PDB file of C-alpha atoms in Angstrom:
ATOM      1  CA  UNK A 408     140.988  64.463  60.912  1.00  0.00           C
ATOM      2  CA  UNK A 409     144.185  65.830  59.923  1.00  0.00           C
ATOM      3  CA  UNK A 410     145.862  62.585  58.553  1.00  0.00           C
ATOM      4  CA  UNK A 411     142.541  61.697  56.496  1.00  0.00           C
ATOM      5  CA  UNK A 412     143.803  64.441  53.487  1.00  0.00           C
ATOM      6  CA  UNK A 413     147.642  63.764  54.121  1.00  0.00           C
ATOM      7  CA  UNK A 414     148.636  60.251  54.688  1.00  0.00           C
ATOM      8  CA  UNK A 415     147.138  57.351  56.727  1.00  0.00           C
ATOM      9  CA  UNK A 416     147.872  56.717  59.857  1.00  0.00           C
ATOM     10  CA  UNK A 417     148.909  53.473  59.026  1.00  0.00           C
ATOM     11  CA  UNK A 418     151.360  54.522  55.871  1.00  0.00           C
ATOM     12  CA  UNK A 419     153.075  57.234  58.203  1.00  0.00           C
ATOM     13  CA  UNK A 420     154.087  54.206  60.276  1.00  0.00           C
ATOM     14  CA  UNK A 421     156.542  53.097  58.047  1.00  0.00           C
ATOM     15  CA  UNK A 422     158.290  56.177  57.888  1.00  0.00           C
ATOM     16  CA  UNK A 423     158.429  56.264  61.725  1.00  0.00           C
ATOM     17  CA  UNK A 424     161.293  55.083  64.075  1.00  0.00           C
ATOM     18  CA  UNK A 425     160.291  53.922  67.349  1.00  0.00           C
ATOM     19  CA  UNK A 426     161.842  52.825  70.702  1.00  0.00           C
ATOM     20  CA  UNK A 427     161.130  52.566  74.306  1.00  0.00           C
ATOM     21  CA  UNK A 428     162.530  54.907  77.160  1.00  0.00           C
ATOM     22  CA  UNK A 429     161.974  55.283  80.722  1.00  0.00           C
ATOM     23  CA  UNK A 430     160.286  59.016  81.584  1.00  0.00           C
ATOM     24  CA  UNK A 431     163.353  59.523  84.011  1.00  0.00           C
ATOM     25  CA  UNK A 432     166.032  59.535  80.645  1.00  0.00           C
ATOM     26  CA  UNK A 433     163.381  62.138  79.355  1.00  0.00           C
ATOM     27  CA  UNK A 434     163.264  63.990  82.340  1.00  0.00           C
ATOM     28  CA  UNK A 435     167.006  63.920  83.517  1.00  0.00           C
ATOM     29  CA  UNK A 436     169.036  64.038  79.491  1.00  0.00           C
ATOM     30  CA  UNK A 437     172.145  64.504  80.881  1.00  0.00           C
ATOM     31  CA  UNK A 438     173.735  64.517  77.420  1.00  0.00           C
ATOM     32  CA  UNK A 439     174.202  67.660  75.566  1.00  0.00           C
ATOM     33  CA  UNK A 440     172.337  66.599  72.976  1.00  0.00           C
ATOM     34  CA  UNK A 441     169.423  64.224  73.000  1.00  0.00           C
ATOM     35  CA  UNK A 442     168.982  61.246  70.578  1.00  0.00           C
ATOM     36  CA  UNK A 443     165.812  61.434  68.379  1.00  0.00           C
ATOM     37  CA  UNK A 444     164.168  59.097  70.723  1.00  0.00           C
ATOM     38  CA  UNK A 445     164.716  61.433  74.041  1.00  0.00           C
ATOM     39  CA  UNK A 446     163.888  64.655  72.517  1.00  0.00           C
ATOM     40  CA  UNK A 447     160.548  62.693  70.494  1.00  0.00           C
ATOM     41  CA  UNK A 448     159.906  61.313  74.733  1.00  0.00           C
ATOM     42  CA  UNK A 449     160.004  64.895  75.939  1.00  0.00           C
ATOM     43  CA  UNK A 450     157.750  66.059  73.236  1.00  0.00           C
ATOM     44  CA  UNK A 451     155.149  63.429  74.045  1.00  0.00           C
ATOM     45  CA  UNK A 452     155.401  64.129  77.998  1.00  0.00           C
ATOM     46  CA  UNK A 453     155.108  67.732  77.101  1.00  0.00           C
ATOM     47  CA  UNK A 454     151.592  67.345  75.283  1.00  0.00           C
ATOM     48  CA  UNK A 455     150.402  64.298  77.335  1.00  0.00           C
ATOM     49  CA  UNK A 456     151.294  65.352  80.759  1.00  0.00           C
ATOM     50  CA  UNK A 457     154.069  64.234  83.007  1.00  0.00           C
ATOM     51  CA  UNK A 458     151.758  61.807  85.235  1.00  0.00           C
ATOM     52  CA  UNK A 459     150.116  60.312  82.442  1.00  0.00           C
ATOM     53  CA  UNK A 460     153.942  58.167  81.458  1.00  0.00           C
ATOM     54  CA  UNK A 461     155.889  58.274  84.937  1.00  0.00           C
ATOM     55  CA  UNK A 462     157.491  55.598  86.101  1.00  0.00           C
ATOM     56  CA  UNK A 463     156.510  53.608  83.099  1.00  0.00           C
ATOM     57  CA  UNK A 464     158.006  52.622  80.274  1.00  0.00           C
ATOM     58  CA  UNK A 465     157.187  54.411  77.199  1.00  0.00           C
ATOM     59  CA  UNK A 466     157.008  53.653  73.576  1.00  0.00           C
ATOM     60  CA  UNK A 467     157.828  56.582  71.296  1.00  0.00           C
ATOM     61  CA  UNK A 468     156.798  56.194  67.911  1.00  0.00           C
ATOM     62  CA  UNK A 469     157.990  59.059  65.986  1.00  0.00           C
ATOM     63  CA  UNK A 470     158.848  61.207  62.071  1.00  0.00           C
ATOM     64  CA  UNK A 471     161.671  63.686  61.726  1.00  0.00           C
ATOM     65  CA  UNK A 472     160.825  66.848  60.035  1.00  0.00           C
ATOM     66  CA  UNK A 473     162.602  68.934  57.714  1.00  0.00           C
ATOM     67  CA  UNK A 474     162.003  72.301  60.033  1.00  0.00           C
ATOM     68  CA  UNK A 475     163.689  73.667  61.811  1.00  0.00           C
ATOM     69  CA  UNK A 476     165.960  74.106  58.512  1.00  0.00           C
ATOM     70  CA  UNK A 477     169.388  74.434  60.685  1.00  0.00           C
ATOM     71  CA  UNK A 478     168.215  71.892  63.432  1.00  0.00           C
ATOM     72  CA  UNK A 479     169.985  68.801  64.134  1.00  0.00           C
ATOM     73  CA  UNK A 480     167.920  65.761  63.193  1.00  0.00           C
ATOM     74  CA  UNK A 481     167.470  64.897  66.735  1.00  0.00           C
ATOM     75  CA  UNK A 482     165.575  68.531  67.820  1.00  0.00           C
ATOM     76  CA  UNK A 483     163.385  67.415  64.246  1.00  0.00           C
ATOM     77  CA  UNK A 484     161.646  64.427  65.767  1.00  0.00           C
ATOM     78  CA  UNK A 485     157.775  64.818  66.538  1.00  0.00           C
ATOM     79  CA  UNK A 486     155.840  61.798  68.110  1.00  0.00           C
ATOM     80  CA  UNK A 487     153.236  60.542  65.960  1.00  0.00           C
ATOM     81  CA  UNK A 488     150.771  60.732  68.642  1.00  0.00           C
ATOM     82  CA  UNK A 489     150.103  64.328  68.282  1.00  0.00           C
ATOM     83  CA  UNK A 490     148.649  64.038  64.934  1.00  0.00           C
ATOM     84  CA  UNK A 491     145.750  61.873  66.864  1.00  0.00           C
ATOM     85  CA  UNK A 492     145.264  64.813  69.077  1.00  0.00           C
ATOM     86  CA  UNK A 493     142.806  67.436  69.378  1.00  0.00           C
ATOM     87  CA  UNK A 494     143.480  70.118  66.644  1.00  0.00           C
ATOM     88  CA  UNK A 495     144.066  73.028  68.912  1.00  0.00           C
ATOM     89  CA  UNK A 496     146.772  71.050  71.062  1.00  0.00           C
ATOM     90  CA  UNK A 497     148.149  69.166  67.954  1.00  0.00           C
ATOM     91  CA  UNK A 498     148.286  73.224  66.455  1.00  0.00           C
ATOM     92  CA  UNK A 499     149.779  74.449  69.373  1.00  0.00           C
ATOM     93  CA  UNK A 500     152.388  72.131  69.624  1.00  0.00           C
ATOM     94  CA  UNK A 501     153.692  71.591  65.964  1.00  0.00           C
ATOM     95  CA  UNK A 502     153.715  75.338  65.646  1.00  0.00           C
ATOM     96  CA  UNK A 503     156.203  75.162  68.838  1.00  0.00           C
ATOM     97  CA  UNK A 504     158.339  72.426  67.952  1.00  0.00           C
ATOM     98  CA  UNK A 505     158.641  73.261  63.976  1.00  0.00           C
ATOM     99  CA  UNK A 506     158.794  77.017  64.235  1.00  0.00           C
ATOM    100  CA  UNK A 507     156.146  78.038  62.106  1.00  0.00           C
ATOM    101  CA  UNK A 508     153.667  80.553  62.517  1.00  0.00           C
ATOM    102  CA  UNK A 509     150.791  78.696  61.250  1.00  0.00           C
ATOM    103  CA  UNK A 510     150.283  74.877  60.818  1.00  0.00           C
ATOM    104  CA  UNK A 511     146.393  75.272  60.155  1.00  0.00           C
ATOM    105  CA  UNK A 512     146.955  73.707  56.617  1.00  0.00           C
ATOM    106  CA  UNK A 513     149.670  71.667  56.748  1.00  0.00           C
ATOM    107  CA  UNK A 514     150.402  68.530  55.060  1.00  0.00           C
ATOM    108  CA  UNK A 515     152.534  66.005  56.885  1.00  0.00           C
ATOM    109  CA  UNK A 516     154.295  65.157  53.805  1.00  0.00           C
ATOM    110  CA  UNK A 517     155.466  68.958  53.338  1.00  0.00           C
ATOM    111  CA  UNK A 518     156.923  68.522  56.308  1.00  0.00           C
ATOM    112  CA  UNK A 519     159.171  65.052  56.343  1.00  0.00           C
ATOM    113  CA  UNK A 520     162.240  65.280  55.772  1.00  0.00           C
ATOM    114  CA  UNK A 521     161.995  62.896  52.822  1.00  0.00           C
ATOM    115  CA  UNK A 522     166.325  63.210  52.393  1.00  0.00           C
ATOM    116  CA  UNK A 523     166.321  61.994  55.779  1.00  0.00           C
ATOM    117  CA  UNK A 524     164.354  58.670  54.715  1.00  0.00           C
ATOM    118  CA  UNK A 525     166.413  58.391  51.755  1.00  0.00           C
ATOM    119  CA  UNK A 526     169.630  58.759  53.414  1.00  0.00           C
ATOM    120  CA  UNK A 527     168.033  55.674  56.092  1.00  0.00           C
ATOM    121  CA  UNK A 528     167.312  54.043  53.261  1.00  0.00           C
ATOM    122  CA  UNK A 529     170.488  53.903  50.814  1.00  0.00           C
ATOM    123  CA  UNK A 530     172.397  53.106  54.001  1.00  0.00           C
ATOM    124  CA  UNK A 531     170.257  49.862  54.465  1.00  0.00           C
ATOM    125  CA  UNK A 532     170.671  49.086  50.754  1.00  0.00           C
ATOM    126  CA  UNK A 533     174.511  50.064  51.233  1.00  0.00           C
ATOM    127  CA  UNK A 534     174.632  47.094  54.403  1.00  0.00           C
ATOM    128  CA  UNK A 535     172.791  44.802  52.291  1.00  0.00           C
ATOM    129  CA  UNK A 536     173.777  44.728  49.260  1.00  0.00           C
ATOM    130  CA  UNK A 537     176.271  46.672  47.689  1.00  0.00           C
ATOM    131  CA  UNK A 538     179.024  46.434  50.491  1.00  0.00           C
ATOM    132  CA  UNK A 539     178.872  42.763  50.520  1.00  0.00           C
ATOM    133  CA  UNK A 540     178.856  42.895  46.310  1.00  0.00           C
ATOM    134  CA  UNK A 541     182.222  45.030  46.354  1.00  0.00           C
ATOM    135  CA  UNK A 542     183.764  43.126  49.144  1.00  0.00           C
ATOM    136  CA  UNK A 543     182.937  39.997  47.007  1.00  0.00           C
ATOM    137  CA  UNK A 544     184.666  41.987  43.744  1.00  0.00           C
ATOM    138  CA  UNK A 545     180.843  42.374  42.303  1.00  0.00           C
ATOM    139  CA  UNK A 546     180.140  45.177  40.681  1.00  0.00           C
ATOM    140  CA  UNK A 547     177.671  47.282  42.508  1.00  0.00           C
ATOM    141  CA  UNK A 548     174.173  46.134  41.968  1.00  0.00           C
ATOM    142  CA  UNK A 549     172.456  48.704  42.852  1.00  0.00           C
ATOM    143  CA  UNK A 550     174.465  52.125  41.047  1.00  0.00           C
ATOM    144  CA  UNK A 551     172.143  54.625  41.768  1.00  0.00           C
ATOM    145  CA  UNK A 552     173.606  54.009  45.499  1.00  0.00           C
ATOM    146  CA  UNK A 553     176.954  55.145  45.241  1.00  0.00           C
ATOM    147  CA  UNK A 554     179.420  52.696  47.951  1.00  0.00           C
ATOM    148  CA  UNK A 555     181.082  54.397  51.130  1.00  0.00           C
ATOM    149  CA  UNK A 556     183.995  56.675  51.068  1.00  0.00           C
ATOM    150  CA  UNK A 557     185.697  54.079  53.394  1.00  0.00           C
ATOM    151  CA  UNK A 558     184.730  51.192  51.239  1.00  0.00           C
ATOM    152  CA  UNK A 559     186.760  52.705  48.217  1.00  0.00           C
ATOM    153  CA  UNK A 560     189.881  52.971  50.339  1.00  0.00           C
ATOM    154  CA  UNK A 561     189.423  49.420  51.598  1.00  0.00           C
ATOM    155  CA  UNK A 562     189.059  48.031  48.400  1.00  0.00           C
ATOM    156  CA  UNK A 563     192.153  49.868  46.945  1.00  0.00           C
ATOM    157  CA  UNK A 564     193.968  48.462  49.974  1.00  0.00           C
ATOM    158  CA  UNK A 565     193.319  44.875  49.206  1.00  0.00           C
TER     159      UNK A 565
END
């Protein structure tokens, strides 16, 4: 299986996002540009089948990728499920949504867009931690997580 040499199916979970949308947002996506959620629900109709999710709702559990290089984050999101797919479909459609010409030997982690995850993740440190510590005149706990532009200004304000 292709997660066996990679990363377990159960580790890749917590580097997923996940949410629940109706087939009829993914069909319709009247905005301009699709959250990470719709494009990740068009992805998974596209593989699965239309009637296989309509009219239901559907839980999208989903990585971002660092290809296409000059993609927003939101085209970057591939649902997990297709790396529990056959390996000709899960081929076919990774070389299609990444742009690469061959995926035969990839390895997931290659392919997440690991600045991504630590952006996600110095934000939630940010919210929990070192915002409240400067807004409480601590110094930052946590200095490898440099505060928010806006947090400077606010401070120099008070």
């Amino acid at each position: 299986m292709f997660l066996v040499k990679t990363i377990k199916t159960k580790n890749l979970n917590f580097a997923s996002d996940s949410g629940s949308i109706s087939f009829q947002v993914c069909e319709s996506m009247s905005s301009p540009v699709p959250s990470s959620l719709e494009s990740s629900g068009s992805r998974l109709a596209e593989f699965l089948g239309e009637d296989v999710i309509k009219d239901k709702g559907l839980c999208c559990r989903f990585v971002i990728a660092n290809v296409p290089r000059d993609a927003p984050v939101t085209e970057r999101a591939i649902p997990l499920a297709i790396f529990q797919s056959e390996q000709s479909i899960r081929n076919h459609y990774l070389r299609k949504w990444l742009h690469l010409s061959t995926v035969d030997n990839l390895d997931i982690r290659e392919i997440l867009d690991w600045n991504y995850y630590i952006d996600r993740f110095n934000s939630c440190i940010q919210k929990i931690i070192t915002i409240p510590a400067a807004l409480q005149n601590i110094r930052n706990p946590v200095p490898r997580v440099s505060h928010p532009d806006w947090l400077h200004k606010r401070l120099v304000e008070k």
